[in-house]
Amino acid sequence: MRIGAIIKTAPAAALAALLAAAVLIACGPGNARKEAAAEKAVAEPVLAPTPPMGFNTWNKFGCNVDEKLIRETADALAETGMRDAGYKYLVIDDCWQVSRDADGRIVADPARFPGGMKALADYVHGKGLLFGLYTDLGPKTCAGRPGSAGFHDIDAAAYAKWGVDYIKVDWCNADGLDAPTEYTKFRDALRRTGRSIVLSICEWGRNDPWTWARGVGQLWRTTADIGDNWESVTWIIDANSHHYAAAGPGGWNDPDMLEVGNGGMTGEEYRAHFSLWAIMAAPLIAGNDLRAMTEETKSILLNREVIEVDQDPLGVQGRVVIDRGYGGQVWMKPLADGSKAVAFLNTTGRELDLYVRWSQIDLPAGPARVRDLWAHKDLDVHTDTGKTFDERFEVKVPAHGVVLVRIRPDQTP
Ligand code: GLA
């Protein structure tokens, strides 16, 4: 890999290590140890080069978690095509833990997880998935279970032993603690295990994580908890939109888990929710019952063209390029192939006409192809009215809805 390519994709910490190693080599006499250090820096894996995707128990099941649910969900991830579409982390949120033993080791609820976490992680891995758990930096979790305060190394060692690949770390009962310091200490405890574990920072944006969390965790919540309703989703979209500059390969703003399929919103609203998470390069963590999905829910969570927007390797969080001020917005996310994902969002209760000009989305002047990522249809050079898309694209957007398109400059003569 060329240094230039590494510099574009490496997270800040890996980049710093790489530059330090390069300086060492350039300034000192070359020797094997320094070259090895440089190679190690180059080979350092980026844990989340694209936003993490998976499933988490909290939104649908709360504290009602057990190993049967986890095994059935692992089966469903494999059988529904979710795993193959990219949803690879299966995460148990709060309430899997009940106490600590005499040596301070965290104890999984023996009634709900009689086989233990190692066997469950093995089952999940056997399905070609990765396994995640939840903890909290206070003495108790948000649901009152034992937290990790005072037990960072003991807990990290347990996760590594069980085969945990992802840990969500909450911030309840952490009053008086300094978030950047505590999360960094927890990251260091994870590192000491020698196992690669994604760290999901969950302090709800209270301590401006977009200013310090890159290099500490791979994703950081930016808002309070999501609810399964349109008001919550639109509030979160607005709150998360401001931090686009902080997102990129290795570190992502997390506007919380998906509610798609949980029943509180219409299909139109869920498509808008999913589209905006994709255009914001948000982690896509499903929060519904994967064992019982309607066709409509599947058509949303499994929309590969929308997932591609989220997972685009350029790793840019899309942003608002036009705000009409009355509930109509146009969002743009540049993609690695030079095309642009464009979302027309209507938060009002009536249909809206919205348009965008190429100059507003950094597209060169001239004809462009437009593909509708929900209709799975090339609108191509001609609209049904016979106009060419040579300077702008205009569309009717349903109430509480979105139109999501991908626009590419048309190279054909
Ligand atoms: C907090 C988090 C949620 C969930 C619950 C569990 O509210 O923000 O995502 O983990 O705790 O108790």
XYZ file of C-alpha atoms and ligand atoms in Angstrom:
425
model
C 0.000 0.000 0.000
C 1.354 3.445 -0.852
C 1.963 5.918 2.000
C -0.473 8.321 0.291
C -3.222 5.724 0.364
C -2.520 4.945 4.009
C -2.645 8.605 4.943
C -6.102 8.897 3.384
C -7.562 5.962 5.283
C -5.623 5.513 8.523
C -7.129 6.702 11.816
C -5.234 9.444 13.616
C -3.470 7.106 16.078
C -2.238 4.708 13.409
C -1.217 7.645 11.262
C 0.788 9.183 14.100
C 2.541 5.863 14.664
C 3.255 5.554 10.966
C 4.674 9.065 10.713
C 6.805 8.524 13.821
C 8.168 5.326 12.302
C 8.802 7.054 8.970
C 10.697 9.863 10.733
C 12.763 7.315 12.625
C 13.745 5.602 9.404
C 14.428 8.814 7.524
C 16.540 10.384 10.309
C 18.480 7.484 11.743
C 20.655 4.777 10.270
C 18.342 2.032 8.974
C 18.163 -1.051 11.115
C 15.864 -4.037 11.332
C 14.116 -2.919 14.506
C 13.065 0.455 13.082
C 11.922 -1.101 9.830
C 9.902 -3.638 11.775
C 8.260 -0.775 13.703
C 7.307 0.918 10.453
C 5.913 -2.301 9.045
C 3.867 -2.858 12.188
C 2.432 0.650 11.923
C 1.506 0.056 8.284
C -0.041 -3.314 9.088
C -1.998 -1.983 12.130
C -5.582 -3.034 11.361
C -8.205 -0.325 11.295
C -10.984 -1.817 13.419
C -13.875 -0.013 11.769
C -12.796 1.161 8.309
C -16.521 1.556 7.560
C -19.355 2.092 10.074
C -19.966 -1.072 12.153
C -23.102 -3.059 11.262
C -24.950 -5.598 13.356
C -27.759 -6.180 15.845
C -28.246 -5.111 19.467
C -30.871 -6.449 21.884
C -31.821 -3.210 23.683
C -34.403 -1.449 21.472
C -36.703 -4.458 21.182
C -35.909 -6.709 24.134
C -34.555 -4.434 26.906
C -33.610 -6.659 29.865
C -35.428 -9.656 28.443
C -32.303 -11.327 27.049
C -31.193 -14.953 27.226
C -29.068 -17.404 25.283
C -32.022 -18.800 23.342
C -32.749 -15.339 21.930
C -29.089 -14.857 21.021
C -28.771 -18.223 19.294
C -32.018 -17.696 17.383
C -30.915 -14.204 16.400
C -27.566 -15.551 15.174
C -29.491 -18.095 13.076
C -31.747 -15.334 11.740
C -28.794 -13.094 10.840
C -27.408 -15.931 8.734
C -30.710 -17.159 7.236
C -32.283 -13.817 6.303
C -29.223 -12.605 4.410
C -28.506 -9.919 7.019
C -25.037 -11.296 7.765
C -24.146 -11.400 4.090
C -25.402 -7.842 3.677
C -22.855 -6.748 6.317
C -24.625 -7.050 9.710
C -21.907 -8.995 11.497
C -21.844 -7.885 15.161
C -24.387 -9.550 17.454
C -24.398 -7.494 20.649
C -26.077 -8.271 23.976
C -26.881 -4.973 25.688
C -27.592 -4.425 29.399
C -28.795 -7.142 31.833
C -26.685 -10.156 30.834
C -24.623 -9.705 34.031
C -25.789 -10.250 37.622
C -22.891 -10.088 40.083
C -19.163 -10.537 40.689
C -17.543 -13.634 42.146
C -15.132 -13.692 45.098
C -12.245 -12.757 42.770
C -14.138 -9.805 41.293
C -14.906 -11.562 38.020
C -18.140 -10.537 36.317
C -20.813 -13.249 36.381
C -23.329 -13.769 33.565
C -26.897 -14.494 34.721
C -26.791 -18.294 35.259
C -30.554 -18.663 34.794
C -30.617 -16.856 31.438
C -27.187 -17.873 30.152
C -26.676 -21.348 31.652
C -24.153 -22.319 28.961
C -21.956 -19.292 29.755
C -20.641 -16.566 27.495
C -17.762 -18.517 25.957
C -20.078 -21.184 24.525
C -22.468 -18.511 23.280
C -19.646 -16.564 21.614
C -18.486 -19.809 19.978
C -21.984 -20.385 18.610
C -22.145 -16.840 17.225
C -18.670 -17.171 15.678
C -19.703 -20.490 14.176
C -22.375 -18.627 12.221
C -19.737 -16.374 10.677
C -20.639 -13.498 13.004
C -18.867 -11.442 15.662
C -19.921 -11.232 19.308
C -20.522 -8.151 21.475
C -21.387 -7.322 25.079
C -22.250 -4.232 27.130
C -20.841 -2.617 30.269
C -20.743 0.763 31.995
C -17.920 2.871 33.453
C -19.822 3.566 36.674
C -20.216 1.068 39.529
C -23.638 0.112 38.114
C -25.063 -0.016 34.588
C -28.135 1.982 33.555
C -30.316 -1.021 34.495
C -28.571 -1.368 37.881
C -26.316 -4.342 37.011
C -22.640 -4.418 38.073
C -20.578 -1.863 36.116
C -16.858 -1.850 35.337
C -15.687 0.911 37.737
C -12.587 -0.472 39.437
C -12.622 -3.624 37.257
C -11.362 -2.515 33.832
C -8.596 -5.103 33.499
C -10.568 -7.959 35.057
C -13.499 -7.296 32.714
C -11.352 -6.821 29.621
C -9.596 -10.115 30.374
C -12.963 -11.880 30.676
C -14.138 -10.483 27.335
C -10.925 -11.591 25.631
C -11.209 -15.060 27.159
C -14.803 -15.448 26.017
C -14.051 -14.201 22.479
C -15.791 -10.828 22.635
C -15.222 -8.681 19.524
C -17.217 -5.558 20.452
C -17.991 -3.863 23.747
C -20.547 -1.098 24.221
C -19.524 1.012 27.207
C -22.206 3.124 28.873
C -21.925 6.141 31.188
C -24.665 5.747 33.844
C -23.723 6.419 37.490
C -20.429 7.953 36.357
C -20.964 11.362 37.966
C -17.699 13.066 38.835
C -15.641 10.944 36.416
C -13.923 12.499 33.403
C -15.200 10.824 30.240
C -12.108 11.160 27.980
C -9.873 9.866 30.802
C -12.102 6.921 31.728
C -12.792 5.765 28.172
C -9.069 6.006 27.377
C -8.265 3.887 30.449
C -10.826 1.331 29.335
C -9.363 1.298 25.802
C -5.937 0.651 27.315
C -7.311 -2.259 29.363
C -8.767 -3.729 26.167
C -5.421 -3.256 24.397
C -3.571 -5.057 27.189
C -5.576 -8.214 26.397
C -4.028 -8.349 22.921
C -7.452 -9.007 21.352
C -8.980 -6.608 18.788
C -12.205 -5.397 20.377
C -14.344 -2.601 18.953
C -15.078 0.014 21.646
C -18.508 1.621 21.335
C -18.550 4.784 23.460
C -21.988 5.538 24.872
C -22.011 8.792 26.865
C -24.853 10.256 24.770
C -22.830 13.211 23.450
C -22.720 14.755 26.941
C -18.937 15.379 26.849
C -18.501 16.360 23.169
C -17.002 12.984 22.143
C -16.633 14.203 18.542
C -13.695 16.286 19.858
C -11.755 13.451 21.584
C -13.169 9.983 20.873
C -11.299 9.241 17.602
C -8.472 6.912 18.532
C -10.221 5.985 21.803
C -13.244 4.138 20.394
C -14.477 3.293 16.905
C -17.941 4.820 17.402
C -19.382 7.305 19.836
C -22.995 8.151 20.579
C -23.851 11.771 19.829
C -27.338 11.948 21.363
C -29.749 10.688 24.002
C -31.533 7.374 23.361
C -33.617 6.948 20.218
C -37.359 6.276 20.497
C -39.496 4.394 17.979
C -41.230 7.530 16.687
C -40.755 10.208 14.004
C -40.151 13.087 16.456
C -37.232 11.225 17.996
C -35.723 10.292 14.632
C -35.902 13.837 13.230
C -34.500 15.296 16.462
C -31.574 12.862 16.351
C -30.896 13.556 12.664
C -30.603 17.254 13.424
C -28.392 16.746 16.498
C -26.048 14.299 14.743
C -25.787 16.368 11.550
C -23.571 19.015 13.161
C -20.626 16.697 13.816
C -19.985 15.465 10.265
C -16.379 16.664 10.255
C -15.458 14.211 13.055
C -16.487 11.047 11.180
C -14.217 8.980 8.970
C -12.566 5.577 8.596
C -11.817 4.202 12.064
C -14.199 6.504 13.992
C -17.907 7.257 13.533
C -20.619 9.437 15.014
C -23.318 7.117 16.397
C -26.864 8.523 16.341
C -28.033 5.349 18.173
C -29.409 2.025 16.983
C -32.101 1.446 14.382
C -35.798 1.204 15.205
C -36.746 -0.142 11.748
C -39.289 -2.933 12.148
C -40.327 -2.165 15.738
C -43.802 -0.951 14.760
C -43.919 2.662 15.948
C -43.427 4.280 12.534
C -44.777 3.907 8.996
C -42.790 2.258 6.206
C -42.183 5.709 4.729
C -40.772 6.927 8.054
C -38.587 3.852 8.495
C -37.192 4.271 4.964
C -36.349 7.891 5.835
C -34.738 6.789 9.147
C -32.600 4.165 7.363
C -31.710 6.511 4.478
C -30.537 9.250 6.807
C -28.457 6.824 8.889
C -26.826 5.706 5.626
C -26.163 9.196 4.328
C -24.721 10.149 7.759
C -22.353 7.124 7.613
C -23.873 5.958 10.893
C -23.334 2.514 12.387
C -26.245 0.319 11.211
C -27.195 -1.673 14.286
C -30.608 -3.293 13.840
C -32.797 -3.194 16.950
C -35.829 -5.263 15.904
C -36.792 -8.938 16.228
C -34.868 -10.508 13.349
C -36.724 -13.804 13.799
C -40.034 -12.261 12.709
C -39.526 -9.591 10.059
C -42.193 -8.466 7.602
C -41.296 -8.264 3.926
C -41.303 -4.477 4.211
C -38.835 -4.512 7.140
C -36.551 -6.845 5.182
C -36.766 -4.625 2.109
C -35.466 -1.739 4.234
C -32.731 -3.404 6.302
C -31.548 -5.429 3.318
C -31.526 -2.655 0.735
C -28.015 -3.196 -0.593
C -27.900 0.036 -2.550
C -28.589 2.046 0.600
C -26.142 -0.046 2.645
C -23.510 0.698 -0.033
C -23.990 4.403 0.596
C -23.444 3.879 4.330
C -20.442 1.605 3.819
C -18.765 3.605 1.067
C -14.975 3.371 1.570
C -14.424 7.119 1.293
C -16.065 7.260 4.733
C -17.464 10.782 4.558
C -20.500 11.652 6.694
C -23.056 13.361 4.446
C -24.324 16.796 5.343
C -27.147 19.205 4.633
C -26.428 21.185 1.459
C -29.825 22.892 1.198
C -32.143 23.679 4.099
C -35.443 25.120 2.935
C -36.252 26.047 6.524
C -39.799 24.633 6.422
C -38.998 20.950 6.816
C -37.396 20.283 3.437
C -33.701 19.467 3.268
C -31.261 18.156 0.683
C -28.339 16.063 1.956
C -25.232 15.020 0.033
C -22.603 12.352 0.722
C -19.680 12.123 -1.715
C -18.827 8.521 -2.684
C -15.540 6.910 -3.608
C -16.405 6.490 -7.311
C -17.039 10.211 -7.787
C -20.825 9.889 -7.611
C -22.936 11.604 -4.941
C -25.632 10.119 -2.740
C -28.374 12.708 -2.376
C -31.282 12.480 0.083
C -34.308 14.728 -0.193
C -35.859 14.746 3.286
C -39.360 15.943 4.060
C -40.130 16.187 7.784
C -43.512 17.880 7.203
C -46.932 16.252 7.070
C -47.546 17.104 3.365
C -45.809 16.323 0.056
C -42.994 18.710 -0.908
C -41.237 19.565 -4.175
C -37.464 19.719 -3.694
C -34.626 20.124 -6.164
C -30.863 20.316 -6.280
C -28.476 21.894 -8.770
C -25.220 20.154 -9.672
C -23.252 23.168 -8.437
C -24.734 22.576 -4.951
C -23.408 19.013 -4.764
C -19.957 19.498 -6.307
C -20.900 17.791 -9.571
C -19.386 19.001 -12.841
C -21.706 20.789 -15.235
C -23.289 18.550 -17.868
C -25.507 15.485 -18.070
C -25.680 13.082 -15.141
C -27.371 9.746 -14.457
C -29.745 9.509 -11.538
C -30.635 6.223 -9.833
C -33.444 5.910 -7.279
C -32.100 3.685 -4.469
C -35.540 2.722 -3.110
C -37.290 2.167 -6.456
C -34.108 0.366 -7.642
C -34.528 2.172 -10.929
C -32.229 4.131 -13.219
C -34.006 7.367 -13.955
C -31.192 7.740 -16.479
C -30.749 10.685 -18.769
C -34.458 11.175 -19.416
C -37.227 11.789 -16.925
C -40.756 10.725 -17.798
C -41.336 14.301 -18.960
C -38.474 13.960 -21.419
C -36.119 16.437 -19.731
C -32.436 15.609 -19.386
C -30.702 15.825 -16.019
C -28.094 18.242 -17.206
C -28.058 20.812 -14.449
C -30.543 19.917 -11.739
C -32.828 17.184 -10.405
C -36.271 17.848 -8.995
C -38.492 15.446 -7.138
C -41.729 15.132 -5.153
C -41.016 13.904 -1.632
C -43.775 12.217 0.381
C -44.781 13.491 3.835
C -42.453 12.205 6.591
C -40.382 10.656 3.856
C -37.323 10.681 1.730
C -36.204 10.224 -1.854
C -32.691 8.818 -1.988
C -30.756 8.874 -5.240
C -27.225 8.368 -6.484
C -26.104 10.871 -9.099
C -23.117 10.171 -11.385
C -21.659 12.397 -14.045
C -22.622 10.807 -17.390
C -19.450 9.897 -19.275
C -21.219 8.347 -22.282
C -20.792 10.373 -25.461
C -28.524 3.610 28.103
C -28.018 3.481 26.664
C -28.948 2.559 25.900
C -28.991 1.190 26.583
C -29.416 1.342 28.031
C -29.261 0.023 28.808
O -29.742 4.265 28.150
O -27.950 4.744 26.042
O -28.529 2.437 24.552
O -27.716 0.601 26.495
O -28.636 2.323 28.703
O -29.606 0.138 30.146
